[in-house]
């Protein structure tokens, strides 16, 4: 037949190499998705400790400590009558893991508001309770 191009048949060796590579990829995907636990687990926590509001009413600051976690992030949600505050934390998880040395600390974390707090109520986003502030 004219115009027909014949491609060489893959050898048995090529099929074995392809099968091994596919198996390695499948095992890696399985380990990453369900067998090995994730290193960090994110969750939202109550805003605990002393809450400070800047003189201009636009910066909220908390003094926080953490152990076996990354430094928490202060998150605010604003509405016309309230400002909701919570801490987003990422904890080190897994019973077979030891906490990294840099996963312990204390710091002041802050968030800047779009508008001054003024007469709006400051509320904890996890408990729903009003927060006393200085």
PDB file of C-alpha atoms in Angstrom:
ATOM      1  CA  UNK A   1       0.000   0.000   0.000  1.00  0.00           C
ATOM      2  CA  UNK A   2       1.223   3.311  -1.000  1.00  0.00           C
ATOM      3  CA  UNK A   3       1.156   6.213   1.491  1.00  0.00           C
ATOM      4  CA  UNK A   4       0.893   4.014   4.582  1.00  0.00           C
ATOM      5  CA  UNK A   5       3.501   4.634   7.221  1.00  0.00           C
ATOM      6  CA  UNK A   6       4.352   1.731   9.487  1.00  0.00           C
ATOM      7  CA  UNK A   7       5.433   2.623  12.975  1.00  0.00           C
ATOM      8  CA  UNK A   8       7.676   0.217  14.811  1.00  0.00           C
ATOM      9  CA  UNK A   9       5.880  -1.895  17.424  1.00  0.00           C
ATOM     10  CA  UNK A  10       6.816  -1.050  20.978  1.00  0.00           C
ATOM     11  CA  UNK A  11       9.067  -3.668  22.415  1.00  0.00           C
ATOM     12  CA  UNK A  12       8.248  -5.663  25.500  1.00  0.00           C
ATOM     13  CA  UNK A  13      10.984  -3.741  27.302  1.00  0.00           C
ATOM     14  CA  UNK A  14       9.258  -0.408  26.546  1.00  0.00           C
ATOM     15  CA  UNK A  15       5.949  -1.756  27.900  1.00  0.00           C
ATOM     16  CA  UNK A  16       7.668  -2.865  31.132  1.00  0.00           C
ATOM     17  CA  UNK A  17       9.353   0.529  31.582  1.00  0.00           C
ATOM     18  CA  UNK A  18       6.042   2.335  30.976  1.00  0.00           C
ATOM     19  CA  UNK A  19       4.243   0.082  33.480  1.00  0.00           C
ATOM     20  CA  UNK A  20       6.917   0.673  36.145  1.00  0.00           C
ATOM     21  CA  UNK A  21       6.810   4.457  35.669  1.00  0.00           C
ATOM     22  CA  UNK A  22       3.011   4.468  35.842  1.00  0.00           C
ATOM     23  CA  UNK A  23       3.131   2.396  39.039  1.00  0.00           C
ATOM     24  CA  UNK A  24       5.614   4.784  40.652  1.00  0.00           C
ATOM     25  CA  UNK A  25       3.412   7.772  39.839  1.00  0.00           C
ATOM     26  CA  UNK A  26       0.305   5.999  41.180  1.00  0.00           C
ATOM     27  CA  UNK A  27       2.058   5.121  44.460  1.00  0.00           C
ATOM     28  CA  UNK A  28       3.303   8.701  44.879  1.00  0.00           C
ATOM     29  CA  UNK A  29      -0.192  10.119  44.342  1.00  0.00           C
ATOM     30  CA  UNK A  30      -1.669   7.641  46.832  1.00  0.00           C
ATOM     31  CA  UNK A  31       0.924   8.505  49.477  1.00  0.00           C
ATOM     32  CA  UNK A  32       0.420  12.248  49.056  1.00  0.00           C
ATOM     33  CA  UNK A  33      -3.378  12.156  49.113  1.00  0.00           C
ATOM     34  CA  UNK A  34      -4.450   9.650  51.711  1.00  0.00           C
ATOM     35  CA  UNK A  35      -1.737   7.568  53.323  1.00  0.00           C
ATOM     36  CA  UNK A  36       0.618  10.233  54.641  1.00  0.00           C
ATOM     37  CA  UNK A  37      -1.156  12.809  56.857  1.00  0.00           C
ATOM     38  CA  UNK A  38      -0.908  16.480  55.993  1.00  0.00           C
ATOM     39  CA  UNK A  39       1.790  18.332  57.906  1.00  0.00           C
ATOM     40  CA  UNK A  40      -0.367  21.325  58.893  1.00  0.00           C
ATOM     41  CA  UNK A  41      -4.061  21.557  59.811  1.00  0.00           C
ATOM     42  CA  UNK A  42      -5.699  24.971  59.533  1.00  0.00           C
ATOM     43  CA  UNK A  43      -8.522  26.070  61.813  1.00  0.00           C
ATOM     44  CA  UNK A  44     -10.118  29.235  63.199  1.00  0.00           C
ATOM     45  CA  UNK A  45      -9.735  29.992  66.913  1.00  0.00           C
ATOM     46  CA  UNK A  46     -11.207  32.475  69.341  1.00  0.00           C
ATOM     47  CA  UNK A  47      -9.450  35.802  69.814  1.00  0.00           C
ATOM     48  CA  UNK A  48      -8.063  35.300  73.303  1.00  0.00           C
ATOM     49  CA  UNK A  49      -5.914  37.575  75.410  1.00  0.00           C
ATOM     50  CA  UNK A  50      -5.760  41.310  75.585  1.00  0.00           C
ATOM     51  CA  UNK A  51      -7.239  43.106  72.582  1.00  0.00           C
ATOM     52  CA  UNK A  52      -5.744  46.492  71.769  1.00  0.00           C
ATOM     53  CA  UNK A  53      -7.272  49.077  69.420  1.00  0.00           C
ATOM     54  CA  UNK A  54      -5.032  51.838  68.074  1.00  0.00           C
ATOM     55  CA  UNK A  55      -5.753  55.502  68.802  1.00  0.00           C
ATOM     56  CA  UNK A  56      -7.157  56.031  65.315  1.00  0.00           C
ATOM     57  CA  UNK A  57      -9.416  52.952  65.766  1.00  0.00           C
ATOM     58  CA  UNK A  58      -8.147  51.259  62.603  1.00  0.00           C
ATOM     59  CA  UNK A  59      -5.688  48.658  63.938  1.00  0.00           C
ATOM     60  CA  UNK A  60      -6.638  45.675  66.118  1.00  0.00           C
ATOM     61  CA  UNK A  61      -3.730  43.952  67.925  1.00  0.00           C
ATOM     62  CA  UNK A  62      -3.574  40.746  69.979  1.00  0.00           C
ATOM     63  CA  UNK A  63      -0.679  39.281  71.959  1.00  0.00           C
ATOM     64  CA  UNK A  64      -0.592  35.538  71.199  1.00  0.00           C
ATOM     65  CA  UNK A  65       1.464  32.479  72.017  1.00  0.00           C
ATOM     66  CA  UNK A  66       1.677  29.292  69.962  1.00  0.00           C
ATOM     67  CA  UNK A  67       3.220  25.861  70.314  1.00  0.00           C
ATOM     68  CA  UNK A  68       3.498  23.308  67.520  1.00  0.00           C
ATOM     69  CA  UNK A  69       1.881  25.837  65.172  1.00  0.00           C
ATOM     70  CA  UNK A  70       2.735  28.470  62.645  1.00  0.00           C
ATOM     71  CA  UNK A  71       2.322  32.073  63.779  1.00  0.00           C
ATOM     72  CA  UNK A  72      -1.445  32.784  63.833  1.00  0.00           C
ATOM     73  CA  UNK A  73      -2.999  35.339  61.486  1.00  0.00           C
ATOM     74  CA  UNK A  74      -5.560  37.835  62.774  1.00  0.00           C
ATOM     75  CA  UNK A  75      -8.639  37.984  60.531  1.00  0.00           C
ATOM     76  CA  UNK A  76     -11.351  40.671  60.691  1.00  0.00           C
ATOM     77  CA  UNK A  77     -14.750  40.955  59.030  1.00  0.00           C
ATOM     78  CA  UNK A  78     -16.408  44.370  59.068  1.00  0.00           C
ATOM     79  CA  UNK A  79     -20.051  45.394  58.869  1.00  0.00           C
ATOM     80  CA  UNK A  80     -21.876  48.629  59.643  1.00  0.00           C
ATOM     81  CA  UNK A  81     -22.530  47.691  63.288  1.00  0.00           C
ATOM     82  CA  UNK A  82     -19.744  45.256  64.219  1.00  0.00           C
ATOM     83  CA  UNK A  83     -16.213  44.033  63.625  1.00  0.00           C
ATOM     84  CA  UNK A  84     -15.761  40.275  63.966  1.00  0.00           C
ATOM     85  CA  UNK A  85     -12.283  39.073  64.937  1.00  0.00           C
ATOM     86  CA  UNK A  86     -10.762  35.581  64.905  1.00  0.00           C
ATOM     87  CA  UNK A  87      -7.358  33.965  64.665  1.00  0.00           C
ATOM     88  CA  UNK A  88      -6.553  31.632  61.798  1.00  0.00           C
ATOM     89  CA  UNK A  89      -4.141  29.022  63.101  1.00  0.00           C
ATOM     90  CA  UNK A  90      -2.202  26.233  61.429  1.00  0.00           C
ATOM     91  CA  UNK A  91      -1.316  23.459  63.866  1.00  0.00           C
ATOM     92  CA  UNK A  92       1.351  20.860  63.308  1.00  0.00           C
ATOM     93  CA  UNK A  93      -0.443  17.535  63.147  1.00  0.00           C
ATOM     94  CA  UNK A  94       0.319  13.870  63.168  1.00  0.00           C
ATOM     95  CA  UNK A  95       1.270  11.584  66.049  1.00  0.00           C
ATOM     96  CA  UNK A  96       4.479  10.469  64.337  1.00  0.00           C
ATOM     97  CA  UNK A  97       5.791  14.000  63.839  1.00  0.00           C
ATOM     98  CA  UNK A  98       7.890  16.042  66.201  1.00  0.00           C
ATOM     99  CA  UNK A  99       7.262  19.772  66.292  1.00  0.00           C
ATOM    100  CA  UNK A 100       9.773  21.797  64.304  1.00  0.00           C
ATOM    101  CA  UNK A 101      11.890  24.117  66.446  1.00  0.00           C
ATOM    102  CA  UNK A 102      10.453  27.212  64.764  1.00  0.00           C
ATOM    103  CA  UNK A 103       6.847  26.210  65.568  1.00  0.00           C
ATOM    104  CA  UNK A 104       6.872  27.765  69.058  1.00  0.00           C
ATOM    105  CA  UNK A 105       6.670  31.467  69.763  1.00  0.00           C
ATOM    106  CA  UNK A 106       4.849  34.549  70.890  1.00  0.00           C
ATOM    107  CA  UNK A 107       4.163  37.810  69.123  1.00  0.00           C
ATOM    108  CA  UNK A 108       1.722  40.635  68.640  1.00  0.00           C
ATOM    109  CA  UNK A 109      -0.442  40.122  65.595  1.00  0.00           C
ATOM    110  CA  UNK A 110      -2.422  42.923  63.994  1.00  0.00           C
ATOM    111  CA  UNK A 111      -5.073  43.575  61.397  1.00  0.00           C
ATOM    112  CA  UNK A 112      -5.965  46.909  59.822  1.00  0.00           C
ATOM    113  CA  UNK A 113      -9.621  47.878  59.480  1.00  0.00           C
ATOM    114  CA  UNK A 114     -11.069  49.587  56.411  1.00  0.00           C
ATOM    115  CA  UNK A 115     -12.846  52.100  58.689  1.00  0.00           C
ATOM    116  CA  UNK A 116     -12.276  53.068  62.346  1.00  0.00           C
ATOM    117  CA  UNK A 117     -13.939  50.843  64.959  1.00  0.00           C
ATOM    118  CA  UNK A 118     -15.754  53.895  66.453  1.00  0.00           C
ATOM    119  CA  UNK A 119     -19.117  52.802  67.913  1.00  0.00           C
ATOM    120  CA  UNK A 120     -19.128  49.390  66.231  1.00  0.00           C
ATOM    121  CA  UNK A 121     -19.111  46.365  68.529  1.00  0.00           C
ATOM    122  CA  UNK A 122     -15.973  44.182  68.569  1.00  0.00           C
ATOM    123  CA  UNK A 123     -17.046  40.515  68.536  1.00  0.00           C
ATOM    124  CA  UNK A 124     -15.187  37.191  68.681  1.00  0.00           C
ATOM    125  CA  UNK A 125     -15.883  35.304  65.451  1.00  0.00           C
ATOM    126  CA  UNK A 126     -15.795  31.861  67.055  1.00  0.00           C
ATOM    127  CA  UNK A 127     -17.764  32.380  70.280  1.00  0.00           C
ATOM    128  CA  UNK A 128     -19.923  35.302  69.159  1.00  0.00           C
ATOM    129  CA  UNK A 129     -19.146  37.068  72.448  1.00  0.00           C
ATOM    130  CA  UNK A 130     -18.275  40.784  72.642  1.00  0.00           C
ATOM    131  CA  UNK A 131     -14.573  41.485  73.172  1.00  0.00           C
ATOM    132  CA  UNK A 132     -13.330  43.962  75.736  1.00  0.00           C
ATOM    133  CA  UNK A 133     -10.577  46.142  74.311  1.00  0.00           C
ATOM    134  CA  UNK A 134      -8.216  48.889  75.340  1.00  0.00           C
TER     135      UNK A 134
END
